[in-house]
């Protein structure tokens, strides 16, 4: 141990090592969980780099109450609780605000396993769960080789409201329900196939639907 007011090192500083490979090189040969580097403001920790009992790296950034606000864990949970996160933007307006200024995708999710690629669980009763405002509002493509013949779009409505409601140009709107009711004003389609379970048959101008076998 030792201390001094100010110092200057022209080349490299090694702590625990006699041949440092970087301007500041810290080596701790002990095993197990421990703090490797820590910065303090007075007696309060602000920054801490540590390793866990399996010698995996963990980085902690703390506020003035020494509460962890940013934790980056190489094998465990990582989180940000200090505020909103902006990617491509310096003043995020949401918990995660992504701004893309090129033609590349803003967000790309690639699920190689069998789990859900994107799951959204909203407890809100008055706000939209998903709101999309774009030239192409939504495009769904099912082109995965192992998913041939599977459902491209599946919607389940567990309440009494409509399963699908589409509002487009005047007069061309579709409303579909999980019950036997449904309606539309006008519908434009190159090909329309309809299967109905109740009533047995439906006839409307040039469209005839028969009950599925």
mmCIF file with all atom_site columns, N, CA and C in Angstrom, residues 60-116:
data_model
loop_
_atom_site.group_PDB
_atom_site.id
_atom_site.type_symbol
_atom_site.label_atom_id
_atom_site.label_alt_id
_atom_site.label_comp_id
_atom_site.label_asym_id
_atom_site.label_entity_id
_atom_site.label_seq_id
_atom_site.pdbx_PDB_ins_code
_atom_site.Cartn_x
_atom_site.Cartn_y
_atom_site.Cartn_z
_atom_site.occupancy
_atom_site.B_iso_or_equiv
_atom_site.pdbx_formal_charge
_atom_site.auth_seq_id
_atom_site.auth_comp_id
_atom_site.auth_asym_id
_atom_site.auth_atom_id
_atom_site.pdbx_PDB_model_num
ATOM 1   N N  . UNK A 1 60  ? -20.389 -2.982  -13.283 1.00 0.00 ? 60  UNK A N  1
ATOM 2   C CA . UNK A 1 60  ? -21.460 -2.286  -12.577 1.00 0.00 ? 60  UNK A CA 1
ATOM 3   C C  . UNK A 1 60  ? -21.208 -0.775  -12.593 1.00 0.00 ? 60  UNK A C  1
ATOM 4   N N  . UNK A 1 61  ? -22.235 -0.016  -12.989 1.00 0.00 ? 61  UNK A N  1
ATOM 5   C CA . UNK A 1 61  ? -22.217 1.442   -12.898 1.00 0.00 ? 61  UNK A CA 1
ATOM 6   C C  . UNK A 1 61  ? -23.298 1.853   -11.912 1.00 0.00 ? 61  UNK A C  1
ATOM 7   N N  . UNK A 1 62  ? -22.935 2.718   -10.955 1.00 0.00 ? 62  UNK A N  1
ATOM 8   C CA . UNK A 1 62  ? -23.843 3.039   -9.850  1.00 0.00 ? 62  UNK A CA 1
ATOM 9   C C  . UNK A 1 62  ? -24.140 4.531   -9.797  1.00 0.00 ? 62  UNK A C  1
ATOM 10  N N  . UNK A 1 63  ? -25.288 4.864   -9.187  1.00 0.00 ? 63  UNK A N  1
ATOM 11  C CA . UNK A 1 63  ? -25.647 6.268   -9.007  1.00 0.00 ? 63  UNK A CA 1
ATOM 12  C C  . UNK A 1 63  ? -25.069 6.787   -7.696  1.00 0.00 ? 63  UNK A C  1
ATOM 13  N N  . UNK A 1 64  ? -25.473 8.003   -7.301  1.00 0.00 ? 64  UNK A N  1
ATOM 14  C CA . UNK A 1 64  ? -24.892 8.613   -6.097  1.00 0.00 ? 64  UNK A CA 1
ATOM 15  C C  . UNK A 1 64  ? -25.377 7.978   -4.803  1.00 0.00 ? 64  UNK A C  1
ATOM 16  N N  . UNK A 1 65  ? -26.322 7.034   -4.908  1.00 0.00 ? 65  UNK A N  1
ATOM 17  C CA . UNK A 1 65  ? -26.755 6.272   -3.737  1.00 0.00 ? 65  UNK A CA 1
ATOM 18  C C  . UNK A 1 65  ? -26.158 4.867   -3.745  1.00 0.00 ? 65  UNK A C  1
ATOM 19  N N  . UNK A 1 66  ? -25.201 4.644   -4.647  1.00 0.00 ? 66  UNK A N  1
ATOM 20  C CA . UNK A 1 66  ? -24.520 3.356   -4.810  1.00 0.00 ? 66  UNK A CA 1
ATOM 21  C C  . UNK A 1 66  ? -25.459 2.238   -5.248  1.00 0.00 ? 66  UNK A C  1
ATOM 22  N N  . UNK A 1 67  ? -26.560 2.594   -5.915  1.00 0.00 ? 67  UNK A N  1
ATOM 23  C CA . UNK A 1 67  ? -27.470 1.593   -6.470  1.00 0.00 ? 67  UNK A CA 1
ATOM 24  C C  . UNK A 1 67  ? -27.031 1.240   -7.892  1.00 0.00 ? 67  UNK A C  1
ATOM 25  N N  . UNK A 1 68  ? -27.033 -0.032  -8.221  1.00 0.00 ? 68  UNK A N  1
ATOM 26  C CA . UNK A 1 68  ? -26.665 -0.465  -9.569  1.00 0.00 ? 68  UNK A CA 1
ATOM 27  C C  . UNK A 1 68  ? -27.688 0.057   -10.574 1.00 0.00 ? 68  UNK A C  1
ATOM 28  N N  . UNK A 1 69  ? -27.238 0.816   -11.572 1.00 0.00 ? 69  UNK A N  1
ATOM 29  C CA . UNK A 1 69  ? -28.125 1.326   -12.619 1.00 0.00 ? 69  UNK A CA 1
ATOM 30  C C  . UNK A 1 69  ? -27.816 0.693   -13.974 1.00 0.00 ? 69  UNK A C  1
ATOM 31  N N  . UNK A 1 70  ? -26.579 0.302   -14.180 1.00 0.00 ? 70  UNK A N  1
ATOM 32  C CA . UNK A 1 70  ? -26.178 -0.424  -15.389 1.00 0.00 ? 70  UNK A CA 1
ATOM 33  C C  . UNK A 1 70  ? -25.367 -1.637  -14.946 1.00 0.00 ? 70  UNK A C  1
ATOM 34  N N  . UNK A 1 71  ? -25.818 -2.807  -15.345 1.00 0.00 ? 71  UNK A N  1
ATOM 35  C CA . UNK A 1 71  ? -25.098 -4.039  -15.039 1.00 0.00 ? 71  UNK A CA 1
ATOM 36  C C  . UNK A 1 71  ? -24.938 -4.820  -16.336 1.00 0.00 ? 71  UNK A C  1
ATOM 37  N N  . UNK A 1 72  ? -23.693 -5.123  -16.667 1.00 0.00 ? 72  UNK A N  1
ATOM 38  C CA . UNK A 1 72  ? -23.385 -5.952  -17.838 1.00 0.00 ? 72  UNK A CA 1
ATOM 39  C C  . UNK A 1 72  ? -22.730 -7.226  -17.344 1.00 0.00 ? 72  UNK A C  1
ATOM 40  N N  . UNK A 1 73  ? -23.423 -8.322  -17.513 1.00 0.00 ? 73  UNK A N  1
ATOM 41  C CA . UNK A 1 73  ? -22.971 -9.611  -17.018 1.00 0.00 ? 73  UNK A CA 1
ATOM 42  C C  . UNK A 1 73  ? -22.744 -10.538 -18.214 1.00 0.00 ? 73  UNK A C  1
ATOM 43  N N  . UNK A 1 74  ? -21.562 -11.088 -18.335 1.00 0.00 ? 74  UNK A N  1
ATOM 44  C CA . UNK A 1 74  ? -21.236 -11.878 -19.526 1.00 0.00 ? 74  UNK A CA 1
ATOM 45  C C  . UNK A 1 74  ? -21.997 -13.191 -19.589 1.00 0.00 ? 74  UNK A C  1
ATOM 46  N N  . UNK A 1 75  ? -22.450 -13.730 -18.470 1.00 0.00 ? 75  UNK A N  1
ATOM 47  C CA . UNK A 1 75  ? -23.196 -14.993 -18.494 1.00 0.00 ? 75  UNK A CA 1
ATOM 48  C C  . UNK A 1 75  ? -24.516 -14.913 -17.736 1.00 0.00 ? 75  UNK A C  1
ATOM 49  N N  . UNK A 1 76  ? -24.778 -13.820 -17.048 1.00 0.00 ? 76  UNK A N  1
ATOM 50  C CA . UNK A 1 76  ? -26.004 -13.676 -16.276 1.00 0.00 ? 76  UNK A CA 1
ATOM 51  C C  . UNK A 1 76  ? -26.877 -12.562 -16.828 1.00 0.00 ? 76  UNK A C  1
ATOM 52  N N  . UNK A 1 77  ? -27.780 -12.053 -15.981 1.00 0.00 ? 77  UNK A N  1
ATOM 53  C CA . UNK A 1 77  ? -28.698 -10.989 -16.386 1.00 0.00 ? 77  UNK A CA 1
ATOM 54  C C  . UNK A 1 77  ? -27.974 -9.655  -16.476 1.00 0.00 ? 77  UNK A C  1
ATOM 55  N N  . UNK A 1 78  ? -28.285 -8.907  -17.521 1.00 0.00 ? 78  UNK A N  1
ATOM 56  C CA . UNK A 1 78  ? -27.795 -7.539  -17.686 1.00 0.00 ? 78  UNK A CA 1
ATOM 57  C C  . UNK A 1 78  ? -28.998 -6.609  -17.724 1.00 0.00 ? 78  UNK A C  1
ATOM 58  N N  . UNK A 1 79  ? -28.841 -5.376  -17.225 1.00 0.00 ? 79  UNK A N  1
ATOM 59  C CA . UNK A 1 79  ? -29.989 -4.478  -17.231 1.00 0.00 ? 79  UNK A CA 1
ATOM 60  C C  . UNK A 1 79  ? -29.555 -3.025  -17.156 1.00 0.00 ? 79  UNK A C  1
ATOM 61  N N  . UNK A 1 80  ? -30.480 -2.144  -17.593 1.00 0.00 ? 80  UNK A N  1
ATOM 62  C CA . UNK A 1 80  ? -30.325 -0.693  -17.526 1.00 0.00 ? 80  UNK A CA 1
ATOM 63  C C  . UNK A 1 80  ? -31.558 -0.152  -16.811 1.00 0.00 ? 80  UNK A C  1
ATOM 64  N N  . UNK A 1 81  ? -31.384 0.494   -15.668 1.00 0.00 ? 81  UNK A N  1
ATOM 65  C CA . UNK A 1 81  ? -32.518 1.044   -14.937 1.00 0.00 ? 81  UNK A CA 1
ATOM 66  C C  . UNK A 1 81  ? -32.383 2.535   -14.667 1.00 0.00 ? 81  UNK A C  1
ATOM 67  N N  . UNK A 1 82  ? -31.363 3.153   -15.234 1.00 0.00 ? 82  UNK A N  1
ATOM 68  C CA . UNK A 1 82  ? -31.133 4.568   -14.953 1.00 0.00 ? 82  UNK A CA 1
ATOM 69  C C  . UNK A 1 82  ? -31.980 5.509   -15.779 1.00 0.00 ? 82  UNK A C  1
ATOM 70  N N  . UNK A 1 83  ? -32.568 5.048   -16.879 1.00 0.00 ? 83  UNK A N  1
ATOM 71  C CA . UNK A 1 83  ? -33.351 5.910   -17.753 1.00 0.00 ? 83  UNK A CA 1
ATOM 72  C C  . UNK A 1 83  ? -33.627 5.223   -19.066 1.00 0.00 ? 83  UNK A C  1
ATOM 73  N N  . UNK A 1 84  ? -34.058 6.003   -20.059 1.00 0.00 ? 84  UNK A N  1
ATOM 74  C CA . UNK A 1 84  ? -34.369 5.453   -21.371 1.00 0.00 ? 84  UNK A CA 1
ATOM 75  C C  . UNK A 1 84  ? -33.085 5.126   -22.132 1.00 0.00 ? 84  UNK A C  1
ATOM 76  N N  . UNK A 1 85  ? -33.203 4.231   -23.102 1.00 0.00 ? 85  UNK A N  1
ATOM 77  C CA . UNK A 1 85  ? -32.067 3.802   -23.911 1.00 0.00 ? 85  UNK A CA 1
ATOM 78  C C  . UNK A 1 85  ? -32.297 4.241   -25.356 1.00 0.00 ? 85  UNK A C  1
ATOM 79  N N  . UNK A 1 86  ? -31.339 4.945   -25.903 1.00 0.00 ? 86  UNK A N  1
ATOM 80  C CA . UNK A 1 86  ? -31.425 5.378   -27.287 1.00 0.00 ? 86  UNK A CA 1
ATOM 81  C C  . UNK A 1 86  ? -30.364 4.707   -28.126 1.00 0.00 ? 86  UNK A C  1
ATOM 82  N N  . UNK A 1 87  ? -30.764 4.181   -29.293 1.00 0.00 ? 87  UNK A N  1
ATOM 83  C CA . UNK A 1 87  ? -29.836 3.618   -30.261 1.00 0.00 ? 87  UNK A CA 1
ATOM 84  C C  . UNK A 1 87  ? -29.972 4.441   -31.536 1.00 0.00 ? 87  UNK A C  1
ATOM 85  N N  . UNK A 1 88  ? -28.925 5.165   -31.878 1.00 0.00 ? 88  UNK A N  1
ATOM 86  C CA . UNK A 1 88  ? -28.981 6.053   -33.022 1.00 0.00 ? 88  UNK A CA 1
ATOM 87  C C  . UNK A 1 88  ? -29.640 7.378   -32.713 1.00 0.00 ? 88  UNK A C  1
ATOM 88  N N  . UNK A 1 89  ? -29.901 7.641   -31.446 1.00 0.00 ? 89  UNK A N  1
ATOM 89  C CA . UNK A 1 89  ? -30.554 8.879   -31.038 1.00 0.00 ? 89  UNK A CA 1
ATOM 90  C C  . UNK A 1 89  ? -30.052 9.253   -29.644 1.00 0.00 ? 89  UNK A C  1
ATOM 91  N N  . UNK A 1 90  ? -29.830 10.559  -29.409 1.00 0.00 ? 90  UNK A N  1
ATOM 92  C CA . UNK A 1 90  ? -29.264 10.998  -28.129 1.00 0.00 ? 90  UNK A CA 1
ATOM 93  C C  . UNK A 1 90  ? -30.323 11.433  -27.130 1.00 0.00 ? 90  UNK A C  1
ATOM 94  N N  . UNK A 1 91  ? -31.574 11.559  -27.564 1.00 0.00 ? 91  UNK A N  1
ATOM 95  C CA . UNK A 1 91  ? -32.645 11.964  -26.649 1.00 0.00 ? 91  UNK A CA 1
ATOM 96  C C  . UNK A 1 91  ? -33.820 11.010  -26.800 1.00 0.00 ? 91  UNK A C  1
ATOM 97  N N  . UNK A 1 92  ? -33.694 9.776   -26.296 1.00 0.00 ? 92  UNK A N  1
ATOM 98  C CA . UNK A 1 92  ? -34.763 8.786   -26.455 1.00 0.00 ? 92  UNK A CA 1
ATOM 99  C C  . UNK A 1 92  ? -36.048 9.223   -25.773 1.00 0.00 ? 92  UNK A C  1
ATOM 100 N N  . UNK A 1 93  ? -37.182 8.925   -26.417 1.00 0.00 ? 93  UNK A N  1
ATOM 101 C CA . UNK A 1 93  ? -38.499 9.305   -25.905 1.00 0.00 ? 93  UNK A CA 1
ATOM 102 C C  . UNK A 1 93  ? -39.269 8.104   -25.382 1.00 0.00 ? 93  UNK A C  1
ATOM 103 N N  . UNK A 1 94  ? -38.622 6.943   -25.288 1.00 0.00 ? 94  UNK A N  1
ATOM 104 C CA . UNK A 1 94  ? -39.259 5.733   -24.779 1.00 0.00 ? 94  UNK A CA 1
ATOM 105 C C  . UNK A 1 94  ? -38.196 4.896   -24.091 1.00 0.00 ? 94  UNK A C  1
ATOM 106 N N  . UNK A 1 95  ? -38.632 3.840   -23.407 1.00 0.00 ? 95  UNK A N  1
ATOM 107 C CA . UNK A 1 95  ? -37.676 2.973   -22.725 1.00 0.00 ? 95  UNK A CA 1
ATOM 108 C C  . UNK A 1 95  ? -36.599 2.466   -23.684 1.00 0.00 ? 95  UNK A C  1
ATOM 109 N N  . UNK A 1 96  ? -37.007 2.157   -24.918 1.00 0.00 ? 96  UNK A N  1
ATOM 110 C CA . UNK A 1 96  ? -36.062 1.815   -25.972 1.00 0.00 ? 96  UNK A CA 1
ATOM 111 C C  . UNK A 1 96  ? -36.467 2.586   -27.214 1.00 0.00 ? 96  UNK A C  1
ATOM 112 N N  . UNK A 1 97  ? -35.610 3.495   -27.647 1.00 0.00 ? 97  UNK A N  1
ATOM 113 C CA . UNK A 1 97  ? -35.891 4.348   -28.799 1.00 0.00 ? 97  UNK A CA 1
ATOM 114 C C  . UNK A 1 97  ? -34.806 4.098   -29.845 1.00 0.00 ? 97  UNK A C  1
ATOM 115 N N  . UNK A 1 98  ? -35.209 3.530   -30.999 1.00 0.00 ? 98  UNK A N  1
ATOM 116 C CA . UNK A 1 98  ? -34.261 3.177   -32.049 1.00 0.00 ? 98  UNK A CA 1
ATOM 117 C C  . UNK A 1 98  ? -34.511 4.071   -33.257 1.00 0.00 ? 98  UNK A C  1
ATOM 118 N N  . UNK A 1 99  ? -33.479 4.744   -33.738 1.00 0.00 ? 99  UNK A N  1
ATOM 119 C CA . UNK A 1 99  ? -33.593 5.590   -34.922 1.00 0.00 ? 99  UNK A CA 1
ATOM 120 C C  . UNK A 1 99  ? -32.615 5.096   -35.973 1.00 0.00 ? 99  UNK A C  1
ATOM 121 N N  . UNK A 1 100 ? -33.144 4.763   -37.142 1.00 0.00 ? 100 UNK A N  1
ATOM 122 C CA . UNK A 1 100 ? -32.323 4.269   -38.238 1.00 0.00 ? 100 UNK A CA 1
ATOM 123 C C  . UNK A 1 100 ? -32.370 5.287   -39.366 1.00 0.00 ? 100 UNK A C  1
ATOM 124 N N  . UNK A 1 101 ? -31.222 5.751   -39.803 1.00 0.00 ? 101 UNK A N  1
ATOM 125 C CA . UNK A 1 101 ? -31.163 6.785   -40.837 1.00 0.00 ? 101 UNK A CA 1
ATOM 126 C C  . UNK A 1 101 ? -30.746 6.232   -42.196 1.00 0.00 ? 101 UNK A C  1
ATOM 127 N N  . UNK A 1 102 ? -30.550 4.919   -42.299 1.00 0.00 ? 102 UNK A N  1
ATOM 128 C CA . UNK A 1 102 ? -30.203 4.297   -43.574 1.00 0.00 ? 102 UNK A CA 1
ATOM 129 C C  . UNK A 1 102 ? -31.331 3.359   -43.993 1.00 0.00 ? 102 UNK A C  1
ATOM 130 N N  . UNK A 1 103 ? -31.129 2.635   -45.084 1.00 0.00 ? 103 UNK A N  1
ATOM 131 C CA . UNK A 1 103 ? -32.145 1.707   -45.567 1.00 0.00 ? 103 UNK A CA 1
ATOM 132 C C  . UNK A 1 103 ? -32.065 0.347   -44.888 1.00 0.00 ? 103 UNK A C  1
ATOM 133 N N  . UNK A 1 104 ? -31.117 0.168   -43.973 1.00 0.00 ? 104 UNK A N  1
ATOM 134 C CA . UNK A 1 104 ? -31.019 -1.088  -43.237 1.00 0.00 ? 104 UNK A CA 1
ATOM 135 C C  . UNK A 1 104 ? -32.180 -1.213  -42.252 1.00 0.00 ? 104 UNK A C  1
ATOM 136 N N  . UNK A 1 105 ? -32.455 -2.447  -41.813 1.00 0.00 ? 105 UNK A N  1
ATOM 137 C CA . UNK A 1 105 ? -33.510 -2.670  -40.827 1.00 0.00 ? 105 UNK A CA 1
ATOM 138 C C  . UNK A 1 105 ? -33.161 -1.975  -39.521 1.00 0.00 ? 105 UNK A C  1
ATOM 139 N N  . UNK A 1 106 ? -34.169 -1.379  -38.893 1.00 0.00 ? 106 UNK A N  1
ATOM 140 C CA . UNK A 1 106 ? -33.957 -0.738  -37.601 1.00 0.00 ? 106 UNK A CA 1
ATOM 141 C C  . UNK A 1 106 ? -33.801 -1.780  -36.505 1.00 0.00 ? 106 UNK A C  1
ATOM 142 N N  . UNK A 1 107 ? -34.623 -2.812  -36.534 1.00 0.00 ? 107 UNK A N  1
ATOM 143 C CA . UNK A 1 107 ? -34.548 -3.896  -35.554 1.00 0.00 ? 107 UNK A CA 1
ATOM 144 C C  . UNK A 1 107 ? -34.689 -5.211  -36.295 1.00 0.00 ? 107 UNK A C  1
ATOM 145 N N  . UNK A 1 108 ? -33.805 -6.145  -36.029 1.00 0.00 ? 108 UNK A N  1
ATOM 146 C CA . UNK A 1 108 ? -33.853 -7.453  -36.666 1.00 0.00 ? 108 UNK A CA 1
ATOM 147 C C  . UNK A 1 108 ? -33.789 -8.516  -35.583 1.00 0.00 ? 108 UNK A C  1
ATOM 148 N N  . UNK A 1 109 ? -34.796 -9.381  -35.523 1.00 0.00 ? 109 UNK A N  1
ATOM 149 C CA . UNK A 1 109 ? -34.853 -10.446 -34.527 1.00 0.00 ? 109 UNK A CA 1
ATOM 150 C C  . UNK A 1 109 ? -34.729 -11.776 -35.243 1.00 0.00 ? 109 UNK A C  1
ATOM 151 N N  . UNK A 1 110 ? -33.721 -12.553 -34.888 1.00 0.00 ? 110 UNK A N  1
ATOM 152 C CA . UNK A 1 110 ? -33.478 -13.842 -35.525 1.00 0.00 ? 110 UNK A CA 1
ATOM 153 C C  . UNK A 1 110 ? -33.520 -14.923 -34.461 1.00 0.00 ? 110 UNK A C  1
ATOM 154 N N  . UNK A 1 111 ? -34.565 -15.735 -34.493 1.00 0.00 ? 111 UNK A N  1
ATOM 155 C CA . UNK A 1 111 ? -34.742 -16.793 -33.504 1.00 0.00 ? 111 UNK A CA 1
ATOM 156 C C  . UNK A 1 111 ? -34.349 -18.124 -34.126 1.00 0.00 ? 111 UNK A C  1
ATOM 157 N N  . UNK A 1 112 ? -33.256 -18.719 -33.637 1.00 0.00 ? 112 UNK A N  1
ATOM 158 C CA . UNK A 1 112 ? -32.785 -19.990 -34.173 1.00 0.00 ? 112 UNK A CA 1
ATOM 159 C C  . UNK A 1 112 ? -33.359 -21.187 -33.426 1.00 0.00 ? 112 UNK A C  1
ATOM 160 N N  . UNK A 1 113 ? -34.000 -20.931 -32.292 1.00 0.00 ? 113 UNK A N  1
ATOM 161 C CA . UNK A 1 113 ? -34.577 -22.022 -31.521 1.00 0.00 ? 113 UNK A CA 1
ATOM 162 C C  . UNK A 1 113 ? -36.053 -22.192 -31.824 1.00 0.00 ? 113 UNK A C  1
ATOM 163 N N  . UNK A 1 114 ? -36.777 -22.836 -30.921 1.00 0.00 ? 114 UNK A N  1
ATOM 164 C CA . UNK A 1 114 ? -38.197 -23.093 -31.110 1.00 0.00 ? 114 UNK A CA 1
ATOM 165 C C  . UNK A 1 114 ? -39.075 -22.185 -30.267 1.00 0.00 ? 114 UNK A C  1
ATOM 166 N N  . UNK A 1 115 ? -38.473 -21.190 -29.608 1.00 0.00 ? 115 UNK A N  1
ATOM 167 C CA . UNK A 1 115 ? -39.246 -20.297 -28.767 1.00 0.00 ? 115 UNK A CA 1
ATOM 168 C C  . UNK A 1 115 ? -39.878 -19.161 -29.564 1.00 0.00 ? 115 UNK A C  1
ATOM 169 N N  . UNK A 1 116 ? -40.549 -18.281 -28.862 1.00 0.00 ? 116 UNK A N  1
ATOM 170 C CA . UNK A 1 116 ? -41.193 -17.123 -29.472 1.00 0.00 ? 116 UNK A CA 1
ATOM 171 C C  . UNK A 1 116 ? -40.138 -16.095 -29.859 1.00 0.00 ? 116 UNK A C  1
#
